[in-house]
Amino acid sequence: MKTLYKTKVTTTGGRKGRVKSEDGVLNLSLSLPEGLGGKGGNNTNAEQLFGAAYSACFGSALEEVADKHEVKLGDFSVTATVKIGKTDKGNLQLAVILDSFLPGVEVKMGEQLVNEAHEICPYSRATRDNIDVTLNLLIEE
């Protein structure tokens, strides 16, 4: 792999600690969600950070495939719903729903864009066959 970008992020204290990037731009306290046995709170958590990263990456993949097909996306958005639960064996497992809002794009083309974005998005490729990812296309009526 030819590296195009590299960053370091360090978490101290696990899910109830602090996360900080090497440049200091990301510098946040973490809270363990109540559903995972924590107290919740006003801080972010690992699932929110994963959802932010995945939705941003998927949005960029959508832009790339839309450019390839000469489709204007306009004011589009991607919302990632990240779920964490337990498998039958008691292991923690993630699942993600990606809602892609593509106003003004025809349904058939929108479905093609979403499916192609899922093929090239690095987060989709990293999670493929590891977690359930549901793709939804949202359009204006």
mmCIF file of C-alpha atoms in Angstrom:
data_model
loop_
_atom_site.group_PDB
_atom_site.id
_atom_site.type_symbol
_atom_site.label_atom_id
_atom_site.label_comp_id
_atom_site.label_asym_id
_atom_site.label_seq_id
_atom_site.Cartn_x
_atom_site.Cartn_y
_atom_site.Cartn_z
ATOM 1 C CA MET A 1 0.000 0.000 0.000
ATOM 2 C CA LYS A 2 1.251 3.481 -0.855
ATOM 3 C CA THR A 3 0.473 5.648 2.177
ATOM 4 C CA LEU A 4 -1.349 8.873 1.284
ATOM 5 C CA TYR A 5 -2.047 10.022 4.828
ATOM 6 C CA LYS A 6 -1.146 8.824 8.299
ATOM 7 C CA THR A 7 -2.262 9.915 11.743
ATOM 8 C CA LYS A 8 -1.941 8.676 15.305
ATOM 9 C CA VAL A 9 -4.717 8.736 17.863
ATOM 10 C CA THR A 10 -4.163 7.586 21.429
ATOM 11 C CA THR A 11 -6.828 6.603 23.918
ATOM 12 C CA THR A 12 -5.983 6.532 27.599
ATOM 13 C CA GLY A 13 -8.348 4.920 30.082
ATOM 14 C CA GLY A 14 -10.368 2.879 27.568
ATOM 15 C CA ARG A 15 -14.021 3.703 27.016
ATOM 16 C CA LYS A 16 -14.130 6.017 30.051
ATOM 17 C CA GLY A 17 -10.902 7.829 29.233
ATOM 18 C CA ARG A 18 -9.695 10.371 26.751
ATOM 19 C CA VAL A 19 -8.898 10.273 23.032
ATOM 20 C CA LYS A 20 -6.318 12.588 21.479
ATOM 21 C CA SER A 21 -4.764 12.858 18.028
ATOM 22 C CA GLU A 22 -1.061 13.520 17.652
ATOM 23 C CA ASP A 23 -1.753 17.044 16.334
ATOM 24 C CA GLY A 24 -4.189 17.801 19.168
ATOM 25 C CA VAL A 25 -7.099 18.634 16.849
ATOM 26 C CA LEU A 26 -9.031 15.683 18.243
ATOM 27 C CA ASN A 27 -8.960 15.889 22.024
ATOM 28 C CA LEU A 28 -12.064 14.521 23.705
ATOM 29 C CA SER A 29 -13.198 12.894 26.915
ATOM 30 C CA LEU A 30 -15.068 9.614 26.541
ATOM 31 C CA SER A 31 -18.095 8.289 28.395
ATOM 32 C CA LEU A 32 -19.245 4.709 28.581
ATOM 33 C CA PRO A 33 -22.897 4.567 27.397
ATOM 34 C CA GLU A 34 -25.483 3.413 29.922
ATOM 35 C CA GLY A 35 -26.401 0.503 27.635
ATOM 36 C CA LEU A 36 -22.866 -0.820 28.077
ATOM 37 C CA GLY A 37 -22.906 -0.460 31.857
ATOM 38 C CA GLY A 38 -21.596 3.075 32.117
ATOM 39 C CA LYS A 39 -23.011 6.297 33.451
ATOM 40 C CA GLY A 40 -23.461 7.917 30.035
ATOM 41 C CA GLY A 41 -22.773 11.599 30.255
ATOM 42 C CA ASN A 42 -21.975 14.532 28.027
ATOM 43 C CA ASN A 43 -18.880 13.069 26.398
ATOM 44 C CA THR A 44 -18.614 11.172 23.147
ATOM 45 C CA ASN A 45 -18.087 7.437 22.840
ATOM 46 C CA ALA A 46 -16.364 5.006 20.499
ATOM 47 C CA GLU A 47 -19.532 4.213 18.555
ATOM 48 C CA GLN A 48 -20.221 7.898 17.859
ATOM 49 C CA LEU A 49 -16.656 8.392 16.654
ATOM 50 C CA PHE A 50 -16.926 5.315 14.423
ATOM 51 C CA GLY A 51 -20.241 6.555 13.015
ATOM 52 C CA ALA A 52 -18.768 9.979 12.276
ATOM 53 C CA ALA A 53 -15.760 8.467 10.524
ATOM 54 C CA TYR A 54 -17.764 5.916 8.531
ATOM 55 C CA SER A 55 -20.418 8.409 7.366
ATOM 56 C CA ALA A 56 -17.752 10.934 6.312
ATOM 57 C CA CYS A 57 -15.780 8.290 4.422
ATOM 58 C CA PHE A 58 -18.909 6.919 2.743
ATOM 59 C CA GLY A 59 -19.937 10.437 1.746
ATOM 60 C CA SER A 60 -16.596 10.947 0.025
ATOM 61 C CA ALA A 61 -17.003 7.614 -1.772
ATOM 62 C CA LEU A 62 -20.444 8.776 -2.955
ATOM 63 C CA GLU A 63 -18.884 11.973 -4.316
ATOM 64 C CA GLU A 64 -16.258 9.961 -6.181
ATOM 65 C CA VAL A 65 -18.725 7.622 -7.886
ATOM 66 C CA ALA A 66 -21.143 10.480 -8.619
ATOM 67 C CA ASP A 67 -18.324 12.350 -10.384
ATOM 68 C CA LYS A 68 -17.558 9.213 -12.405
ATOM 69 C CA HIS A 69 -21.206 9.078 -13.530
ATOM 70 C CA GLU A 70 -21.432 12.882 -13.950
ATOM 71 C CA VAL A 71 -24.218 13.089 -11.370
ATOM 72 C CA LYS A 72 -24.619 16.208 -9.240
ATOM 73 C CA LEU A 73 -25.298 15.236 -5.623
ATOM 74 C CA GLY A 74 -26.311 18.676 -4.397
ATOM 75 C CA ASP A 75 -26.936 18.968 -0.664
ATOM 76 C CA PHE A 76 -26.536 15.265 0.148
ATOM 77 C CA SER A 77 -25.869 13.622 3.506
ATOM 78 C CA VAL A 78 -24.972 10.265 4.993
ATOM 79 C CA THR A 79 -26.186 9.252 8.437
ATOM 80 C CA ALA A 80 -24.593 6.269 10.164
ATOM 81 C CA THR A 81 -26.582 4.483 12.852
ATOM 82 C CA VAL A 82 -24.132 2.373 14.831
ATOM 83 C CA LYS A 83 -25.455 -0.405 17.031
ATOM 84 C CA ILE A 84 -23.510 -2.544 19.464
ATOM 85 C CA GLY A 85 -24.884 -5.704 20.969
ATOM 86 C CA LYS A 86 -23.996 -9.224 21.997
ATOM 87 C CA THR A 87 -23.814 -12.293 19.811
ATOM 88 C CA ASP A 88 -25.195 -15.668 20.843
ATOM 89 C CA LYS A 89 -21.717 -16.442 22.185
ATOM 90 C CA GLY A 90 -21.710 -13.284 24.331
ATOM 91 C CA ASN A 91 -19.205 -11.325 22.235
ATOM 92 C CA LEU A 92 -19.772 -7.654 21.510
ATOM 93 C CA GLN A 93 -20.655 -7.016 17.857
ATOM 94 C CA LEU A 94 -21.270 -3.897 15.771
ATOM 95 C CA ALA A 95 -23.897 -3.297 13.101
ATOM 96 C CA VAL A 96 -24.280 -0.180 10.965
ATOM 97 C CA ILE A 97 -27.107 1.359 8.969
ATOM 98 C CA LEU A 98 -26.015 3.927 6.374
ATOM 99 C CA ASP A 99 -28.807 6.272 5.255
ATOM 100 C CA SER A 100 -27.715 8.174 2.142
ATOM 101 C CA PHE A 101 -29.921 11.202 1.388
ATOM 102 C CA LEU A 102 -29.471 12.088 -2.279
ATOM 103 C CA PRO A 103 -31.982 14.836 -3.137
ATOM 104 C CA GLY A 104 -32.752 15.177 -6.825
ATOM 105 C CA VAL A 105 -31.142 11.866 -7.812
ATOM 106 C CA GLU A 106 -33.354 9.288 -9.556
ATOM 107 C CA VAL A 107 -33.906 6.080 -7.571
ATOM 108 C CA LYS A 108 -32.128 3.738 -10.011
ATOM 109 C CA MET A 109 -29.062 5.986 -10.229
ATOM 110 C CA GLY A 110 -29.128 6.570 -6.461
ATOM 111 C CA GLU A 111 -29.095 2.832 -5.800
ATOM 112 C CA GLN A 112 -26.192 2.414 -8.216
ATOM 113 C CA LEU A 113 -24.233 5.213 -6.547
ATOM 114 C CA VAL A 114 -24.811 3.824 -3.048
ATOM 115 C CA ASN A 115 -23.819 0.298 -4.091
ATOM 116 C CA GLU A 116 -20.693 1.491 -5.920
ATOM 117 C CA ALA A 117 -19.720 3.720 -2.986
ATOM 118 C CA HIS A 118 -20.014 0.682 -0.713
ATOM 119 C CA GLU A 119 -17.547 -1.163 -2.953
ATOM 120 C CA ILE A 120 -14.849 1.551 -2.813
ATOM 121 C CA CYS A 121 -15.295 3.110 0.644
ATOM 122 C CA PRO A 122 -12.326 2.045 2.813
ATOM 123 C CA TYR A 123 -14.575 1.659 5.880
ATOM 124 C CA SER A 124 -17.015 -0.525 3.938
ATOM 125 C CA ARG A 125 -14.157 -2.624 2.650
ATOM 126 C CA ALA A 126 -12.668 -2.943 6.163
ATOM 127 C CA THR A 127 -15.959 -4.064 7.678
ATOM 128 C CA ARG A 128 -17.126 -6.286 4.791
ATOM 129 C CA ASP A 129 -18.103 -9.758 5.997
ATOM 130 C CA ASN A 130 -17.284 -8.709 9.578
ATOM 131 C CA ILE A 131 -20.351 -6.718 10.594
ATOM 132 C CA ASP A 132 -23.849 -6.218 9.194
ATOM 133 C CA VAL A 133 -24.041 -3.034 7.125
ATOM 134 C CA THR A 134 -27.451 -1.992 5.808
ATOM 135 C CA LEU A 135 -27.564 0.525 2.958
ATOM 136 C CA ASN A 136 -30.590 2.797 2.593
ATOM 137 C CA LEU A 137 -31.282 5.359 -0.120
ATOM 138 C CA LEU A 138 -33.356 8.333 0.935
ATOM 139 C CA ILE A 139 -34.731 10.619 -1.773
ATOM 140 C CA GLU A 140 -37.006 13.634 -1.992
ATOM 141 C CA GLU A 141 -40.536 12.873 -3.033
#
